[in-house]
PDB file of C-alpha atoms in Angstrom:
ATOM      1  CA  MET Q   1      65.737-304.139 -23.454  1.00 70.00           C
ATOM      2  CA  THR Q   2      68.948-302.416 -22.380  1.00 81.00           C
ATOM      3  CA  ALA Q   3      71.135-304.857 -24.306  1.00 89.00           C
ATOM      4  CA  ILE Q   4      69.134-304.302 -27.491  1.00 92.00           C
ATOM      5  CA  VAL Q   5      69.471-300.532 -27.172  1.00 90.00           C
ATOM      6  CA  GLU Q   6      73.200-300.821 -26.497  1.00 91.00           C
ATOM      7  CA  ILE Q   7      73.625-302.984 -29.600  1.00 94.00           C
ATOM      8  CA  LEU Q   8      71.523-300.588 -31.676  1.00 95.00           C
ATOM      9  CA  SER Q   9      73.514-297.638 -30.352  1.00 94.00           C
ATOM     10  CA  ALA Q  10      76.769-299.436 -31.162  1.00 95.00           C
ATOM     11  CA  VAL Q  11      75.517-300.177 -34.688  1.00 97.00           C
ATOM     12  CA  PHE Q  12      74.725-296.497 -35.250  1.00 97.00           C
ATOM     13  CA  LEU Q  13      78.142-295.499 -33.924  1.00 96.00           C
ATOM     14  CA  LEU Q  14      79.919-298.048 -36.106  1.00 97.00           C
ATOM     15  CA  MET Q  15      77.978-296.905 -39.180  1.00 97.00           C
ATOM     16  CA  GLY Q  16      79.019-293.342 -38.375  1.00 96.00           C
ATOM     17  CA  VAL Q  17      82.667-294.354 -38.062  1.00 96.00           C
ATOM     18  CA  PHE Q  18      82.434-296.300 -41.334  1.00 96.00           C
ATOM     19  CA  LEU Q  19      81.037-293.251 -43.125  1.00 95.00           C
ATOM     20  CA  PHE Q  20      83.791-291.073 -41.665  1.00 94.00           C
ATOM     21  CA  LEU Q  21      86.332-293.526 -43.087  1.00 95.00           C
ATOM     22  CA  VAL Q  22      84.597-293.451 -46.474  1.00 93.00           C
ATOM     23  CA  SER Q  23      84.758-289.671 -46.367  1.00 93.00           C
ATOM     24  CA  ALA Q  24      88.463-289.699 -45.509  1.00 94.00           C
ATOM     25  CA  PHE Q  25      89.282-292.171 -48.286  1.00 94.00           C
ATOM     26  CA  GLY Q  26      87.206-290.111 -50.716  1.00 92.00           C
ATOM     27  CA  ILE Q  27      89.121-286.971 -49.868  1.00 92.00           C
ATOM     28  CA  ILE Q  28      92.433-288.757 -50.312  1.00 94.00           C
ATOM     29  CA  ARG Q  29      91.688-290.828 -53.420  1.00 93.00           C
ATOM     30  CA  LEU Q  30      89.319-288.832 -55.615  1.00 91.00           C
ATOM     31  CA  PRO Q  31      90.830-286.826 -58.483  1.00 91.00           C
ATOM     32  CA  ASP Q  32      89.427-283.290 -58.314  1.00 89.00           C
ATOM     33  CA  VAL Q  33      87.948-280.699 -55.988  1.00 90.00           C
ATOM     34  CA  TYR Q  34      84.354-281.425 -56.951  1.00 88.00           C
ATOM     35  CA  THR Q  35      84.384-285.143 -56.274  1.00 89.00           C
ATOM     36  CA  ARG Q  36      86.407-284.679 -53.083  1.00 91.00           C
ATOM     37  CA  ASN Q  37      83.946-282.118 -51.814  1.00 91.00           C
ATOM     38  CA  HIS Q  38      81.055-284.401 -52.680  1.00 89.00           C
ATOM     39  CA  ALA Q  39      82.621-287.236 -50.692  1.00 89.00           C
ATOM     40  CA  ALA Q  40      83.344-284.947 -47.769  1.00 88.00           C
ATOM     41  CA  SER Q  41      79.928-283.325 -47.575  1.00 90.00           C
ATOM     42  CA  LYS Q  42      77.656-286.313 -48.172  1.00 89.00           C
ATOM     43  CA  SER Q  43      79.287-289.107 -46.222  1.00 90.00           C
ATOM     44  CA  SER Q  44      80.502-286.988 -43.325  1.00 90.00           C
ATOM     45  CA  THR Q  45      77.014-285.528 -42.885  1.00 92.00           C
ATOM     46  CA  LEU Q  46      75.546-289.011 -42.589  1.00 93.00           C
ATOM     47  CA  GLY Q  47      78.429-290.083 -40.359  1.00 94.00           C
ATOM     48  CA  ILE Q  48      77.801-287.229 -37.939  1.00 94.00           C
ATOM     49  CA  MET Q  49      74.077-287.931 -37.949  1.00 94.00           C
ATOM     50  CA  PHE Q  50      74.535-291.656 -37.217  1.00 96.00           C
ATOM     51  CA  THR Q  51      77.017-290.886 -34.450  1.00 96.00           C
ATOM     52  CA  LEU Q  52      74.665-288.394 -32.816  1.00 95.00           C
ATOM     53  CA  ILE Q  53      71.687-290.756 -33.118  1.00 95.00           C
ATOM     54  CA  GLY Q  54      73.709-293.538 -31.473  1.00 95.00           C
ATOM     55  CA  THR Q  55      74.731-291.168 -28.694  1.00 93.00           C
ATOM     56  CA  LEU Q  56      71.156-289.982 -28.203  1.00 93.00           C
ATOM     57  CA  LEU Q  57      69.829-293.550 -27.965  1.00 92.00           C
ATOM     58  CA  TYR Q  58      72.536-294.642 -25.562  1.00 91.00           C
ATOM     59  CA  PHE Q  59      72.103-291.814 -23.093  1.00 90.00           C
ATOM     60  CA  TYR Q  60      68.319-291.892 -23.281  1.00 90.00           C
ATOM     61  CA  TYR Q  61      67.952-295.584 -22.479  1.00 89.00           C
ATOM     62  CA  LYS Q  62      71.020-296.090 -20.272  1.00 85.00           C
ATOM     63  CA  HIS Q  63      70.808-292.948 -18.139  1.00 83.00           C
ATOM     64  CA  SER Q  64      67.214-291.758 -18.841  1.00 84.00           C
ATOM     65  CA  HIS Q  65      68.591-288.471 -20.111  1.00 85.00           C
ATOM     66  CA  PHE Q  66      67.070-287.007 -23.271  1.00 88.00           C
ATOM     67  CA  ASP Q  67      69.182-284.159 -24.551  1.00 86.00           C
ATOM     68  CA  PHE Q  68      67.274-281.977 -26.972  1.00 91.00           C
ATOM     69  CA  ARG Q  69      70.519-280.254 -27.974  1.00 91.00           C
ATOM     70  CA  VAL Q  70      71.606-283.440 -29.742  1.00 91.00           C
ATOM     71  CA  VAL Q  71      68.360-283.405 -31.741  1.00 93.00           C
ATOM     72  CA  LEU Q  72      68.964-279.759 -32.612  1.00 94.00           C
ATOM     73  CA  ALA Q  73      72.530-280.602 -33.667  1.00 93.00           C
ATOM     74  CA  ILE Q  74      71.223-283.373 -35.948  1.00 92.00           C
ATOM     75  CA  ILE Q  75      68.724-280.999 -37.559  1.00 93.00           C
ATOM     76  CA  PHE Q  76      71.291-278.196 -37.886  1.00 94.00           C
ATOM     77  CA  ILE Q  77      73.949-280.407 -39.477  1.00 93.00           C
ATOM     78  CA  PHE Q  78      71.416-282.062 -41.773  1.00 91.00           C
ATOM     79  CA  MET Q  79      70.353-278.637 -43.084  1.00 91.00           C
ATOM     80  CA  THR Q  80      73.666-276.792 -43.253  1.00 93.00           C
ATOM     81  CA  SER Q  81      76.325-279.283 -44.309  1.00 91.00           C
ATOM     82  CA  PRO Q  82      74.926-280.162 -47.767  1.00 89.00           C
ATOM     83  CA  VAL Q  83      74.235-276.489 -48.463  1.00 92.00           C
ATOM     84  CA  ALA Q  84      77.787-275.542 -47.482  1.00 93.00           C
ATOM     85  CA  GLY Q  85      79.222-278.276 -49.695  1.00 91.00           C
ATOM     86  CA  HIS Q  86      77.076-277.097 -52.594  1.00 90.00           C
ATOM     87  CA  LEU Q  87      78.164-273.479 -52.165  1.00 93.00           C
ATOM     88  CA  ILE Q  88      81.836-274.451 -51.945  1.00 92.00           C
ATOM     89  CA  MET Q  89      81.571-276.447 -55.179  1.00 90.00           C
ATOM     90  CA  ARG Q  90      79.701-273.671 -56.924  1.00 90.00           C
ATOM     91  CA  SER Q  91      82.221-271.038 -55.887  1.00 92.00           C
ATOM     92  CA  ALA Q  92      85.059-273.309 -57.022  1.00 90.00           C
ATOM     93  CA  TYR Q  93      83.367-273.671 -60.395  1.00 89.00           C
ATOM     94  CA  HIS Q  94      82.824-269.943 -60.820  1.00 89.00           C
ATOM     95  CA  THR Q  95      86.421-269.132 -59.903  1.00 91.00           C
ATOM     96  CA  GLY Q  96      87.646-271.420 -62.664  1.00 86.00           C
ATOM     97  CA  VAL Q  97      88.813-274.554 -60.871  1.00 86.00           C
ATOM     98  CA  LYS Q  98      89.219-277.182 -63.583  1.00 87.00           C
ATOM     99  CA  MET Q  99      87.217-280.390 -63.573  1.00 84.00           C
ATOM    100  CA  TRP Q 100      88.865-283.784 -63.883  1.00 84.00           C
ATOM    101  CA  ASP Q 101      89.873-284.586 -67.476  1.00 82.00           C
ATOM    102  CA  ARG Q 102      87.645-287.657 -67.571  1.00 84.00           C
ATOM    103  CA  SER Q 103      84.487-285.872 -66.358  1.00 78.00           C
ATOM    104  CA  VAL Q 104      81.693-286.467 -68.824  1.00 77.00           C
ATOM    105  CA  GLN Q 105      79.049-283.913 -67.854  1.00 78.00           C
ATOM    106  CA  ASP Q 106      79.140-280.235 -66.953  1.00 78.00           C
ATOM    107  CA  ASP Q 107      75.650-279.063 -66.069  1.00 76.00           C
ATOM    108  CA  LEU Q 108      76.699-275.518 -65.231  1.00 73.00           C
ATOM    109  CA  LYS Q 109      78.392-274.925 -68.563  1.00 78.00           C
ATOM    110  CA  LYS Q 110      75.012-274.193 -70.154  1.00 70.00           C
ATOM    111  CA  THR Q 111      74.253-271.379 -67.688  1.00 60.00           C
ATOM    112  CA  ARG Q 112      77.556-269.564 -68.140  1.00 50.00           C
TER     113      ARG Q 112
END
């Protein structure tokens, strides 16, 4: 059972690292503030969550230590990171940051 949990924990950690890399490449390669922020907020949130889940599983089954603070961190990050990304994008839009020239849809333009 321990080997299965270690493999599962390693899979969660590797998925978290992969999503961090996706987030970093998105920040570097995407053309404007809105798409960069989307890449940073969505994939890094999932990356942090997978990393914390892998850590929680490892320490629970390997050392019989359940840390409720890790669960609270998962819940806190899951609730706050997408909201922060949304507010950053909305404030960028309202301060006049231009969208990419090839963007095809502006949903907030109707409400202005």
